[in-house]
Coordinates of C-alpha atoms and ligand atoms in Angstrom, one line a residue:
M1 CA -1.5 -2.1 -25.6
I2 CA 0.9 -2.2 -22.6
S3 CA 2.5 -5.5 -21.7
Y4 CA 4.2 -6.2 -18.4
V5 CA 7.7 -7.6 -17.8
S6 CA 9.4 -8.8 -14.7
T7 CA 12.1 -6.7 -13.0
R8 CA 14.3 -9.8 -13.2
G9 CA 14.0 -10.1 -16.9
E10 CA 12.6 -13.6 -17.3
G11 CA 9.2 -15.0 -18.3
G12 CA 8.5 -12.7 -21.3
R13 CA 5.6 -10.3 -21.7
R14 CA 2.4 -10.6 -19.6
S15 CA -1.1 -9.1 -19.9
F16 CA -2.7 -7.0 -17.2
E17 CA -5.0 -9.9 -16.3
E18 CA -2.1 -12.2 -15.6
V19 CA -0.3 -9.6 -13.6
L20 CA -3.5 -8.9 -11.6
L21 CA -3.9 -12.5 -10.6
A22 CA -0.3 -13.5 -10.2
G23 CA 1.1 -10.7 -8.0
L24 CA 4.7 -11.9 -8.0
A25 CA 6.5 -13.0 -11.2
E26 CA 7.8 -16.6 -11.4
D27 CA 11.4 -15.5 -11.4
G28 CA 10.9 -13.7 -8.1
G29 CA 10.8 -10.3 -9.7
L30 CA 8.0 -7.7 -9.7
F31 CA 5.9 -6.8 -12.7
V32 CA 6.3 -3.4 -14.3
P33 CA 4.9 -2.0 -17.6
E34 CA 7.1 -2.4 -20.5
S35 CA 6.9 1.3 -21.2
W36 CA 5.3 4.3 -19.5
P37 CA 2.0 5.6 -20.9
S38 CA 1.8 9.4 -20.9
L39 CA -1.3 11.5 -20.3
D40 CA -1.8 15.3 -20.7
P41 CA -2.5 16.7 -17.2
A42 CA -5.4 18.6 -18.8
A43 CA -7.1 15.3 -19.3
F44 CA -7.9 15.3 -15.6
D45 CA -9.5 18.7 -15.4
G46 CA -12.9 18.7 -13.8
L47 CA -12.9 14.9 -13.1
D48 CA -14.2 13.6 -9.8
Y49 CA -12.3 11.0 -7.8
A50 CA -13.7 7.9 -9.5
Q51 CA -13.3 9.4 -13.0
T52 CA -9.7 10.3 -12.2
T53 CA -9.1 6.6 -11.1
A54 CA -10.6 5.3 -14.4
R55 CA -8.5 7.7 -16.5
I56 CA -5.2 6.8 -14.7
L57 CA -5.9 3.1 -14.9
A58 CA -7.2 2.8 -18.5
P59 CA -3.8 2.7 -20.3
F60 CA -2.6 0.0 -17.8
T61 CA -5.7 -2.3 -18.1
E62 CA -6.2 -2.1 -21.9
G63 CA -7.4 -5.5 -23.2
C64 CA -8.9 -6.4 -19.8
F65 CA -11.0 -3.4 -18.6
D66 CA -12.0 -0.3 -20.7
E67 CA -12.4 3.1 -19.1
A68 CA -16.2 2.8 -18.8
T69 CA -15.9 -0.5 -16.9
L70 CA -13.2 0.9 -14.7
L71 CA -15.4 3.9 -13.9
E72 CA -18.3 1.6 -13.0
M73 CA -16.0 -0.3 -10.6
A74 CA -14.4 2.8 -9.2
R75 CA -17.8 4.4 -8.5
A76 CA -18.9 1.2 -6.6
A77 CA -15.5 1.0 -4.8
Y78 CA -15.6 4.5 -3.5
A79 CA -19.4 5.0 -3.0
G80 CA -19.1 3.8 0.6
F81 CA -16.3 6.3 1.6
A82 CA -17.4 8.6 4.3
D83 CA -16.3 11.9 2.7
P84 CA -18.0 13.0 -0.6
A85 CA -14.7 14.1 -2.0
V86 CA -13.3 10.5 -1.3
A87 CA -9.8 11.9 -0.9
P88 CA -10.4 15.4 0.6
L89 CA -7.6 18.0 0.9
R90 CA -7.2 20.0 4.1
Q91 CA -5.0 23.1 4.3
I92 CA -2.8 23.1 7.5
D93 CA -0.4 25.9 6.7
H94 CA 0.4 28.5 4.0
D95 CA 1.7 26.0 1.4
A96 CA 1.0 22.8 3.4
W97 CA -1.9 20.4 2.8
V98 CA -3.0 17.0 4.1
M99 CA -4.8 14.6 1.8
E100 CA -7.1 12.4 4.0
L101 CA -6.9 8.9 2.7
F102 CA -8.7 7.3 5.6
H103 CA -12.4 7.6 4.8
G104 CA -12.8 4.0 3.6
P105 CA -14.2 1.0 5.5
T106 CA -11.0 0.2 7.5
L107 CA -9.7 3.8 8.0
A108 CA -6.4 3.5 6.2
F109 CA -5.3 4.3 2.6
K110 CA -5.1 0.6 1.7
D111 CA -8.8 0.6 1.1
F112 CA -8.3 2.8 -2.0
A113 CA -6.5 0.0 -3.9
L114 CA -8.1 -3.0 -2.3
Q115 CA -11.7 -1.9 -2.7
L116 CA -11.1 -1.7 -6.4
L117 CA -9.0 -4.8 -6.6
G118 CA -11.8 -6.9 -5.0
R119 CA -14.1 -5.8 -7.8
M120 CA -11.4 -6.4 -10.5
F121 CA -10.8 -10.0 -9.2
E122 CA -14.6 -10.7 -9.1
R123 CA -15.0 -9.7 -12.8
V124 CA -12.0 -11.5 -14.1
L125 CA -13.0 -14.7 -12.2
A126 CA -16.6 -14.5 -13.4
C127 CA -15.4 -14.5 -17.0
S128 CA -13.2 -17.5 -16.6
G129 CA -15.4 -19.4 -14.1
R130 CA -12.5 -19.9 -11.8
T131 CA -12.5 -19.6 -8.0
I132 CA -9.6 -18.7 -5.7
T133 CA -8.6 -18.8 -2.1
I134 CA -6.8 -15.6 -1.0
V135 CA -4.4 -16.2 1.8
G136 CA -2.3 -13.6 3.6
A137 CA -0.6 -12.7 6.9
T138 CA -1.1 -9.3 8.5
S139 CA 0.3 -7.2 11.3
G140 CA -2.8 -5.0 11.0
D141 CA -3.9 -2.8 8.1
T142 CA -3.5 -4.9 5.0
G143 CA -5.5 -7.9 6.4
S144 CA -8.5 -5.8 7.4
A145 CA -8.6 -3.9 4.1
A146 CA -8.3 -7.1 2.1
I147 CA -11.1 -8.8 4.1
H148 CA -13.4 -5.8 3.6
A149 CA -12.6 -5.8 -0.1
T150 CA -13.4 -9.5 -0.5
A151 CA -16.2 -10.2 1.9
G152 CA -19.3 -11.5 0.2
R153 CA -17.8 -11.4 -3.3
A154 CA -18.3 -14.3 -5.8
G155 CA -15.5 -16.6 -6.9
M156 CA -13.2 -15.9 -4.0
R157 CA -12.7 -16.6 -0.3
I158 CA -10.1 -15.1 2.0
C159 CA -8.1 -16.5 4.9
I160 CA -6.0 -14.1 6.9
L161 CA -3.5 -15.1 9.6
H162 CA -2.8 -12.7 12.4
P163 CA -0.6 -13.1 15.4
Q164 CA -2.9 -13.7 18.4
G165 CA -2.7 -10.8 20.9
R166 CA -0.2 -8.8 18.8
V167 CA -2.5 -6.6 16.7
S168 CA -4.4 -3.6 18.2
E169 CA -8.0 -4.2 19.3
V170 CA -9.4 -1.9 16.5
Q171 CA -7.3 -3.7 13.9
R172 CA -8.3 -7.1 15.1
R173 CA -12.0 -6.3 15.3
Q174 CA -12.0 -4.8 11.8
M175 CA -11.1 -8.3 10.7
T176 CA -13.0 -10.6 13.1
T177 CA -16.4 -8.8 13.1
V178 CA -16.9 -9.4 9.4
D179 CA -19.3 -12.3 9.3
D180 CA -19.5 -13.3 5.6
A181 CA -19.0 -17.0 5.1
N182 CA -16.2 -16.5 2.6
V183 CA -14.0 -14.9 5.4
L184 CA -11.8 -17.0 7.7
N185 CA -9.7 -15.3 10.4
I186 CA -7.0 -17.5 11.9
A187 CA -5.5 -16.2 15.2
V188 CA -2.0 -17.9 15.2
A189 CA -0.3 -18.6 18.5
G190 CA 2.9 -16.9 17.3
T191 CA 4.4 -13.7 15.9
F192 CA 3.8 -11.9 12.6
D193 CA 6.9 -13.5 11.2
D194 CA 5.5 -16.9 12.1
C195 CA 2.3 -15.9 10.2
Q196 CA 4.3 -14.8 7.1
D197 CA 6.4 -18.0 7.2
L198 CA 3.2 -20.1 7.4
V199 CA 1.7 -18.3 4.3
K200 CA 5.0 -18.8 2.4
A201 CA 4.9 -22.5 3.4
M202 CA 1.4 -22.9 2.1
F203 CA 2.4 -21.4 -1.3
A204 CA 5.5 -23.7 -1.3
D205 CA 3.3 -26.8 -0.9
T206 CA 2.4 -27.2 -4.6
A207 CA -0.3 -29.8 -4.1
F208 CA -2.1 -27.6 -1.5
R209 CA -1.6 -24.5 -3.6
R210 CA -3.2 -26.1 -6.7
T211 CA -6.0 -27.8 -4.9
H212 CA -7.2 -24.5 -3.2
R213 CA -6.0 -22.3 -6.0
L214 CA -4.2 -20.0 -3.7
A215 CA -3.8 -16.3 -4.5
A216 CA -2.0 -13.6 -2.6
V217 CA -2.8 -10.1 -1.5
N218 CA 0.3 -8.1 -0.8
S219 CA 1.7 -4.8 -1.5
I220 CA 3.7 -5.8 -4.6
N221 CA 0.6 -6.3 -6.8
W222 CA 0.9 -3.9 -9.7
A223 CA -2.8 -3.1 -9.9
R224 CA -2.7 -1.8 -6.3
L225 CA 0.1 0.7 -7.1
A226 CA -1.6 1.9 -10.3
A227 CA -4.9 2.5 -8.5
Q228 CA -3.0 4.6 -5.9
A229 CA -1.5 6.8 -8.6
A230 CA -5.0 8.3 -8.9
Y231 CA -4.9 10.4 -5.7
Y232 CA -1.6 12.0 -6.7
A233 CA -3.3 13.1 -10.0
F234 CA -6.4 14.3 -8.1
A235 CA -4.3 16.5 -5.8
A236 CA -2.0 17.7 -8.6
V237 CA -4.9 18.9 -10.6
R238 CA -6.7 20.5 -7.6
L239 CA -3.7 22.4 -6.4
K240 CA -2.4 23.2 -9.9
G241 CA 1.1 21.7 -9.7
P242 CA 4.1 21.8 -9.8
L243 CA 3.8 20.5 -6.3
A244 CA 5.5 18.1 -3.8
F245 CA 4.2 15.1 -1.8
A246 CA 5.4 13.8 1.5
V247 CA 4.6 10.1 1.9
P248 CA 4.8 8.0 5.1
T249 CA 6.7 5.0 3.8
G250 CA 7.2 1.4 4.6
N251 CA 7.3 -1.0 1.6
F252 CA 7.8 1.9 -0.9
G253 CA 4.4 1.1 -2.5
D254 CA 2.6 4.3 -1.9
V255 CA 5.4 6.6 -2.8
Y256 CA 6.1 4.5 -5.9
A257 CA 2.5 5.2 -6.9
G258 CA 3.5 8.9 -6.9
Y259 CA 6.4 7.9 -9.2
I260 CA 4.0 6.3 -11.6
A261 CA 1.9 9.5 -11.7
Q262 CA 5.0 11.6 -12.3
R263 CA 6.2 9.3 -15.1
M264 CA 2.8 9.6 -16.7
G265 CA 3.3 13.4 -17.0
L266 CA 1.7 14.8 -13.9
P267 CA 3.5 17.9 -12.5
I268 CA 5.1 16.3 -9.5
E269 CA 8.3 18.1 -8.5
K270 CA 9.3 16.2 -5.4
L271 CA 8.4 13.0 -3.7
I272 CA 9.5 13.1 0.0
V273 CA 10.0 9.7 1.4
A274 CA 9.1 9.9 5.1
T275 CA 10.4 7.1 7.4
N276 CA 10.3 6.4 11.1
R277 CA 13.5 5.1 12.8
N278 CA 13.3 2.1 10.5
D279 CA 15.2 4.3 8.0
I280 CA 16.7 2.1 5.3
L281 CA 15.2 4.3 2.6
A282 CA 16.3 7.6 4.2
R283 CA 19.8 6.2 4.5
F284 CA 19.7 5.1 0.8
F285 CA 18.7 8.6 -0.5
A286 CA 21.5 10.1 1.7
D287 CA 24.4 8.0 0.5
G288 CA 23.3 5.6 -2.2
R289 CA 23.8 2.5 0.1
Y290 CA 20.8 0.3 0.7
A291 CA 21.6 -1.8 3.8
A292 CA 19.1 -3.7 5.9
G293 CA 19.2 -3.3 9.6
T294 CA 17.0 -4.7 12.4
V295 CA 13.4 -3.7 12.7
H296 CA 12.5 -1.5 15.7
P297 CA 8.9 -1.3 16.9
T298 CA 7.6 2.3 16.8
I299 CA 4.3 4.2 17.3
S300 CA 3.9 4.0 13.5
P301 CA 3.9 0.2 13.2
S302 CA 2.8 0.0 9.5
M303 CA 6.1 1.5 8.6
D304 CA 8.3 -0.8 10.8
I305 CA 9.9 -2.4 7.8
Q306 CA 13.6 -2.7 6.9
V307 CA 13.5 -4.2 3.4
A308 CA 11.0 -2.3 1.2
S309 CA 9.6 -4.8 -1.3
N310 CA 8.7 -2.3 -4.0
F311 CA 12.1 -0.6 -4.1
E312 CA 13.2 -3.2 -6.6
R313 CA 10.9 -1.5 -9.1
L314 CA 12.9 1.7 -8.8
L315 CA 16.2 -0.1 -9.0
F316 CA 15.0 -1.6 -12.3
D317 CA 14.7 1.9 -13.7
V318 CA 18.0 3.0 -12.1
H319 CA 19.6 0.1 -14.1
D320 CA 18.1 1.2 -17.4
R321 CA 15.4 -1.4 -17.1
D322 CA 17.9 -4.2 -17.5
G323 CA 16.3 -7.3 -15.9
A324 CA 19.5 -9.4 -15.9
A325 CA 21.4 -6.6 -14.1
T326 CA 18.5 -6.1 -11.6
A327 CA 18.4 -9.9 -10.9
A328 CA 22.1 -9.9 -10.2
I329 CA 21.8 -7.0 -7.8
M330 CA 18.9 -8.6 -6.0
R331 CA 20.8 -11.9 -5.7
A332 CA 23.7 -10.0 -4.2
F333 CA 21.4 -8.2 -1.8
A334 CA 19.9 -11.5 -0.6
R335 CA 23.4 -12.6 0.2
D336 CA 25.0 -9.4 1.6
R337 CA 21.9 -7.6 2.9
Q338 CA 23.2 -4.5 1.2
L339 CA 23.6 -2.9 -2.2
S340 CA 24.6 0.5 -3.6
V341 CA 24.1 2.6 -6.7
P342 CA 26.7 4.8 -8.4
S343 CA 26.7 8.5 -7.3
A344 CA 25.7 9.8 -10.7
R345 CA 22.6 7.7 -10.5
L346 CA 21.8 8.7 -7.0
D347 CA 22.0 12.4 -8.1
E348 CA 19.5 11.7 -10.8
L349 CA 17.1 10.1 -8.3
R350 CA 17.5 13.0 -6.0
D351 CA 16.1 15.3 -8.6
L352 CA 12.8 13.8 -7.9
F353 CA 13.1 12.1 -4.5
A354 CA 14.0 13.5 -1.1
A355 CA 13.9 11.5 2.2
R356 CA 13.8 12.2 5.9
R357 CA 13.8 10.0 9.0
V358 CA 11.6 11.2 11.8
D359 CA 12.2 9.8 15.3
E360 CA 9.6 8.9 17.9
Q361 CA 9.9 12.2 19.8
E362 CA 9.5 14.4 16.8
T363 CA 6.5 12.3 15.7
A364 CA 4.8 12.8 19.1
H365 CA 5.8 16.5 19.0
T366 CA 4.2 17.0 15.6
I367 CA 0.9 15.4 16.7
A368 CA 0.8 17.6 19.8
G369 CA 1.7 20.8 17.9
L370 CA -1.0 20.3 15.2
A371 CA -3.6 19.3 17.8
H372 CA -3.0 22.3 20.0
E373 CA -2.3 25.0 17.3
A374 CA -4.6 23.9 14.5
G375 CA -7.1 21.7 16.4
Y376 CA -6.3 18.9 13.9
V377 CA -5.5 15.5 15.2
V378 CA -3.4 13.2 13.0
D379 CA -2.3 9.6 13.4
P380 CA 1.4 8.8 14.0
H381 CA 2.1 7.7 10.4
T382 CA 0.7 11.0 9.1
A383 CA 2.7 12.9 11.7
V384 CA 5.9 11.3 10.3
G385 CA 4.9 12.6 6.9
I386 CA 4.1 16.1 8.1
A387 CA 7.4 16.4 9.9
A388 CA 9.3 15.2 6.8
A389 CA 7.4 17.7 4.6
R390 CA 8.4 20.5 6.9
A391 CA 12.1 19.5 6.7
A392 CA 12.3 18.8 3.0
A393 CA 9.7 20.6 1.0
P394 CA 10.8 22.8 -1.9
R395 CA 10.2 26.6 -1.4
D396 CA 7.1 28.3 -2.7
R397 CA 5.4 25.1 -3.8
P398 CA 2.4 23.4 -2.3
V399 CA 3.3 20.3 -0.4
V400 CA 0.7 17.6 0.2
T401 CA 1.3 15.0 3.0
L402 CA -0.7 11.8 2.5
S403 CA -2.6 11.0 5.6
T404 CA -2.5 7.3 5.5
A405 CA -4.6 6.4 8.6
H406 CA -7.3 7.8 10.8
S407 CA -6.1 8.8 14.3
A408 CA -8.7 6.5 15.9
K409 CA -6.8 3.5 14.6
F410 CA -3.9 4.4 16.9
P411 CA -5.7 5.9 19.9
D412 CA -3.1 5.1 22.6
A413 CA -0.2 6.7 20.8
V414 CA -2.2 9.7 19.8
E415 CA -3.5 10.2 23.4
A416 CA 0.0 9.8 24.8
A417 CA 1.3 12.5 22.4
C418 CA -1.4 15.2 22.8
G419 CA -3.7 14.2 25.6
I420 CA -6.7 13.8 23.2
R421 CA -8.2 10.3 22.7
P422 CA -9.5 10.2 19.1
E423 CA -12.9 8.5 18.7
L424 CA -14.0 6.1 16.0
P425 CA -16.2 7.7 13.4
A426 CA -19.9 7.3 14.2
R427 CA -20.5 4.7 11.4
M428 CA -18.2 2.3 13.3
S429 CA -18.8 3.4 16.9
D430 CA -20.2 0.0 17.8
L431 CA -17.1 -1.8 16.5
L432 CA -16.1 -2.7 20.1
Q433 CA -19.5 -4.3 20.8
R434 CA -19.9 -6.3 17.6
P435 CA -19.5 -10.1 17.9
E436 CA -16.1 -11.5 16.8
R437 CA -15.4 -14.7 14.9
S438 CA -11.9 -16.2 14.5
T439 CA -10.3 -19.6 14.8
A440 CA -7.3 -20.1 17.1
C441 CA -4.6 -22.2 15.7
A442 CA -1.1 -23.4 16.6
A443 CA 1.8 -22.0 14.5
E444 CA 2.1 -25.2 12.6
L445 CA 1.6 -25.7 8.9
S446 CA -0.5 -28.9 9.2
A447 CA -2.9 -27.3 11.7
I448 CA -3.4 -24.3 9.5
Q449 CA -3.9 -26.4 6.4
R450 CA -6.4 -28.6 8.2
T451 CA -8.4 -25.5 9.3
I452 CA -8.6 -24.4 5.6
E453 CA -9.5 -27.9 4.4
N454 CA -12.4 -28.0 6.9
W455 CA -13.7 -24.6 6.0
P456 CA -17.2 -25.2 4.5
V457 CA -17.6 -22.9 1.6
Ligands
LIG501 C1 0.8 0.4 4.8 C2 0.9 1.7 5.5 C3 2.0 2.6 5.3 C4 3.2 2.3 4.4 O1 2.8 2.2 3.0 P1 3.8 1.5 1.9 O2 3.1 1.5 0.7 O3 4.2 0.2 2.5 O4 5.0 2.4 1.9 C5 1.9 3.8 5.9 N1 0.9 4.2 6.7 C6 -0.1 3.3 7.0 C7 -1.1 3.7 8.0 C8 -0.2 2.1 6.4 O5 -1.2 1.2 6.7

């Protein structure tokens, strides 16, 4: 049975259930499996999407969920996806494919992991009789995916803080039109950073944290990454690897899921890290120096990140899985805002990883080119991936760009790039008419805490 350890080496070995509920380790590190399970790629032949998910996850969840239980949850999680293939592949050029990961309830890939996680939480909580309050801050995609994964589920309620007036209308409405009693949307008079600080402050208030049994939803949860490894396996089997993936990247979560699939034995030859002008990762893979800059707003806002939280997991492997060494490096990074890895290690990483930065103009150009030449409209995040795939794909291999969001989630940027205004899918065409529900609140901890205390669930 696989146990989990922290990338910073303290706290001993943990079970999947502990890792699922805790998110972050107590020493500030991230959980990783103590060893990598391996699977024969032939074990995935002929499996549909839900079966692929259950098979990938089974070695990671042993002792908590068996493969049959995983399959039951995965079937339920993906039943509502709008495409029968769940994660369909579209060919856009001779060796180039797009994997559409936006057919879930909130039109972005985050639904893949969160729809499953909501069900995992519900089962684990039902067994122990516990209840939790999930709190989180969002700049758009994560909050809505988490709300849709949690709404109406037993044992949990969810409170999401968003910066009032600073998320797109579609993103806001995907949160505020959910009317289940266990969902609380707080519109904070402040910025996204204020929202994040308020969430951190709630966790730091030990009495409040214990009374409400706070839990987090963020991109560092191990179970989220492992669930995402499934679509890499699904594509690798369909296109009969070796193959490459191009991944629009922010927090290094999605592309790390590709690394998980590769470590498990799937024939993945290259993982292309695609960044917008917030390019800390592209710079790292160029010269081995990981140095935080300032965040610039772009038309691919879900990738406007300078410090990629999941990168620590890769650094742990780079340092031979030595937790004390990783902890020292992360402490130095917190102080200096930069770190570097030896060139021999960088060369090893480059066997598997490539990286490209794609600027705003090239992103818009890519959207326009595909729309006019192939009649295929992609969102700006996907366009960053496609442009990076074109620049960095190995020869004579299929390359799959992960399409992380539906174009209708970013209609203004898409229309500006190609003159076509993408429409919401029919199943949510009334989103702009549905009634909204949210509570306005000052950016003050006491005001937020009072709102949560007065929440009658
Ligand atoms: C979250 C997100 C990303 C970035 O994913 P990471 O796992 O943070 O690298 C890319 N595109 C879209 C649309 C997203 O919502």
